[in-house]
Amino acid sequence: MRKLLLLFTISLMSFILKAEEATVKIKVLNAGDQKVIIKHPIDAAWFPVAVDEQSLGADSTVTYKFPVNKTSWLRINGYFFIIEPGITNILFDYGKKDALSYTDRNMDGIILFSKRDNQFYQYKARDYYKNDSSAVNLLKRIKENKEAELKAYAD
């Protein structure tokens, strides 16, 4: 009986631990080159060298599938996307000022995140220090800047 219970438990675990699949359908309009560059996670961890280059099909689309256990980051043509299991549709139009035209999941958040100030933190700290070198005022300015930058995401 124990062996049967153990066998049942092991076979059930394989179904529970199975990675789900994320499908990203990408359509590109007015593309200069016929390629889409996708930087994907490996086991939900970010590796800059994990890059796939996909060629656009005849209808200017690419369907990209990869296993995902939980919400992960994916970078497509320089834009970061939060990808969940299931299907995500994305439209790029390079004839417009902002190439990202549409995504059916969290469009406002993706655009906000892509427009963030990603200046290296030590350069910002250097600018704080040039204006005022006292530790109390430095900490105060850092806290104010942090709250101001996070406010957009809270809104």
GROMACS .gro file of C-alpha atoms in nm:
model
  155
    1MET     CA    1   0.000   0.000   0.000
    2ARG     CA    2   0.285   0.239   0.082
    3LYS     CA    3   0.448   0.175  -0.254
    4LEU     CA    4   0.121   0.249  -0.432
    5LEU     CA    5   0.077   0.572  -0.235
    6LEU     CA    6   0.438   0.675  -0.306
    7LEU     CA    7   0.396   0.603  -0.678
    8PHE     CA    8   0.072   0.806  -0.687
    9THR     CA    9   0.237   1.098  -0.506
   10ILE     CA   10   0.537   1.101  -0.740
   11SER     CA   11   0.318   1.092  -1.051
   12LEU     CA   12   0.101   1.373  -0.911
   13MET     CA   13   0.409   1.587  -0.837
   14SER     CA   14   0.513   1.578  -1.202
   15PHE     CA   15   0.184   1.744  -1.298
   16ILE     CA   16   0.209   2.004  -1.021
   17LEU     CA   17   0.570   2.101  -1.095
   18LYS     CA   18   0.525   2.122  -1.470
   19ALA     CA   19   0.614   2.467  -1.603
   20GLU     CA   20   0.337   2.659  -1.770
   21GLU     CA   21   0.389   2.814  -2.109
   22ALA     CA   22   0.385   3.180  -2.204
   23THR     CA   23   0.304   3.271  -2.561
   24VAL     CA   24   0.394   3.615  -2.693
   25LYS     CA   25   0.244   3.717  -3.026
   26ILE     CA   26   0.439   4.012  -3.168
   27LYS     CA   27   0.332   4.214  -3.472
   28VAL     CA   28   0.571   4.473  -3.614
   29LEU     CA   29   0.462   4.747  -3.856
   30ASN     CA   30   0.699   4.970  -4.058
   31ALA     CA   31   1.003   4.768  -3.952
   32GLY     CA   32   1.344   4.871  -4.082
   33ASP     CA   33   1.483   4.521  -4.051
   34GLN     CA   34   1.280   4.203  -4.038
   35LYS     CA   35   1.399   4.087  -3.697
   36VAL     CA   36   1.274   4.093  -3.341
   37ILE     CA   37   1.527   4.069  -3.057
   38ILE     CA   38   1.396   3.893  -2.747
   39LYS     CA   39   1.588   3.872  -2.419
   40HIS     CA   40   1.421   3.608  -2.208
   41PRO     CA   41   1.452   3.476  -1.852
   42ILE     CA   42   1.594   3.135  -1.768
   43ASP     CA   43   1.417   2.977  -1.469
   44ALA     CA   44   1.276   3.323  -1.385
   45ALA     CA   45   1.630   3.466  -1.357
   46TRP     CA   46   1.759   3.743  -1.583
   47PHE     CA   47   2.066   3.674  -1.796
   48PRO     CA   48   2.169   3.946  -2.045
   49VAL     CA   49   2.318   3.689  -2.281
   50ALA     CA   50   1.994   3.489  -2.310
   51VAL     CA   51   1.894   3.644  -2.642
   52ASP     CA   52   1.684   3.507  -2.926
   53GLU     CA   53   1.666   3.678  -3.261
   54GLN     CA   54   1.346   3.595  -3.449
   55SER     CA   55   1.272   3.677  -3.812
   56LEU     CA   56   0.935   3.825  -3.897
   57GLY     CA   57   0.696   3.609  -4.094
   58ALA     CA   58   0.517   3.708  -4.413
   59ASP     CA   59   0.246   3.882  -4.210
   60SER     CA   60   0.508   4.073  -4.000
   61THR     CA   61   0.443   3.862  -3.691
   62VAL     CA   62   0.642   3.641  -3.458
   63THR     CA   63   0.499   3.392  -3.212
   64TYR     CA   64   0.741   3.319  -2.929
   65LYS     CA   65   0.680   3.050  -2.667
   66PHE     CA   66   0.880   2.970  -2.358
   67PRO     CA   67   0.822   2.791  -2.026
   68VAL     CA   68   0.748   3.011  -1.728
   69ASN     CA   69   0.663   2.911  -1.372
   70LYS     CA   70   0.576   3.257  -1.245
   71THR     CA   71   0.559   3.616  -1.360
   72SER     CA   72   0.885   3.704  -1.538
   73TRP     CA   73   1.055   3.986  -1.724
   74LEU     CA   74   1.100   3.972  -2.097
   75ARG     CA   75   1.269   4.235  -2.312
   76ILE     CA   76   1.152   4.278  -2.669
   77ASN     CA   77   1.319   4.535  -2.896
   78GLY     CA   78   1.435   4.737  -2.596
   79TYR     CA   79   1.102   4.737  -2.407
   80PHE     CA   80   1.054   4.544  -2.083
   81PHE     CA   81   0.739   4.336  -2.046
   82ILE     CA   82   0.603   4.150  -1.749
   83ILE     CA   83   0.504   3.812  -1.886
   84GLU     CA   84   0.267   3.570  -1.720
   85PRO     CA   85   0.160   3.224  -1.831
   86GLY     CA   86  -0.087   3.251  -2.116
   87ILE     CA   87  -0.103   3.460  -2.433
   88THR     CA   88   0.021   3.818  -2.462
   89ASN     CA   89  -0.034   4.024  -2.778
   90ILE     CA   90   0.210   4.306  -2.859
   91LEU     CA   91   0.210   4.554  -3.149
   92PHE     CA   92   0.509   4.767  -3.248
   93ASP     CA   93   0.467   5.043  -3.507
   94TYR     CA   94   0.800   5.199  -3.602
   95GLY     CA   95   0.621   5.464  -3.809
   96LYS     CA   96   0.518   5.639  -3.486
   97LYS     CA   97   0.724   5.832  -3.231
   98ASP     CA   98   0.679   5.562  -2.965
   99ALA     CA   99   0.725   5.224  -3.129
  100LEU     CA  100   0.518   5.033  -2.873
  101SER     CA  101   0.159   5.080  -2.987
  102TYR     CA  102  -0.035   4.812  -2.805
  103THR     CA  103  -0.014   4.531  -2.555
  104ASP     CA  104  -0.315   4.358  -2.405
  105ARG     CA  105  -0.159   4.333  -2.058
  106ASN     CA  106  -0.061   4.637  -1.846
  107MET     CA  107   0.009   4.881  -2.133
  108ASP     CA  108   0.031   5.187  -1.907
  109GLY     CA  109   0.274   5.019  -1.667
  110ILE     CA  110   0.501   4.900  -1.949
  111ILE     CA  111   0.519   5.246  -2.107
  112LEU     CA  112   0.581   5.407  -1.766
  113PHE     CA  113   0.858   5.158  -1.688
  114SER     CA  114   1.024   5.204  -2.029
  115LYS     CA  115   1.038   5.584  -1.980
  116ARG     CA  116   1.193   5.569  -1.634
  117ASP     CA  117   1.520   5.745  -1.556
  118ASN     CA  118   1.770   5.460  -1.549
  119GLN     CA  119   2.078   5.670  -1.478
  120PHE     CA  120   2.347   5.481  -1.287
  121TYR     CA  121   2.284   5.535  -0.915
  122GLN     CA  122   2.637   5.649  -0.837
  123TYR     CA  123   2.607   5.934  -1.089
  124LYS     CA  124   2.294   6.054  -0.909
  125ALA     CA  125   2.472   6.026  -0.574
  126ARG     CA  126   2.762   6.230  -0.709
  127ASP     CA  127   2.522   6.506  -0.808
  128TYR     CA  128   2.368   6.505  -0.459
  129TYR     CA  129   2.712   6.526  -0.303
  130LYS     CA  130   2.818   6.820  -0.523
  131ASN     CA  131   2.522   7.025  -0.400
  132ASP     CA  132   2.548   6.939  -0.031
  133SER     CA  133   2.792   6.704   0.141
  134SER     CA  134   2.625   6.673   0.483
  135ALA     CA  135   2.501   6.321   0.553
  136VAL     CA  136   2.165   6.437   0.690
  137ASN     CA  137   2.080   6.641   0.380
  138LEU     CA  138   2.207   6.367   0.148
  139LEU     CA  139   1.978   6.110   0.310
  140LYS     CA  140   1.689   6.356   0.295
  141ARG     CA  141   1.740   6.422  -0.079
  142ILE     CA  142   1.775   6.051  -0.154
  143LYS     CA  143   1.451   5.975   0.032
  144GLU     CA  144   1.266   6.259  -0.147
  145ASN     CA  145   1.391   6.140  -0.486
  146LYS     CA  146   1.293   5.781  -0.410
  147GLU     CA  147   0.941   5.882  -0.309
  148ALA     CA  148   0.900   6.103  -0.616
  149GLU     CA  149   1.010   5.825  -0.853
  150LEU     CA  150   0.793   5.559  -0.688
  151LYS     CA  151   0.485   5.785  -0.682
  152ALA     CA  152   0.429   5.737  -1.056
  153TYR     CA  153   0.413   5.359  -1.008
  154ALA     CA  154   0.180   5.388  -0.709
  155ASP     CA  155  -0.054   5.611  -0.911
   0.00000   0.00000   0.00000
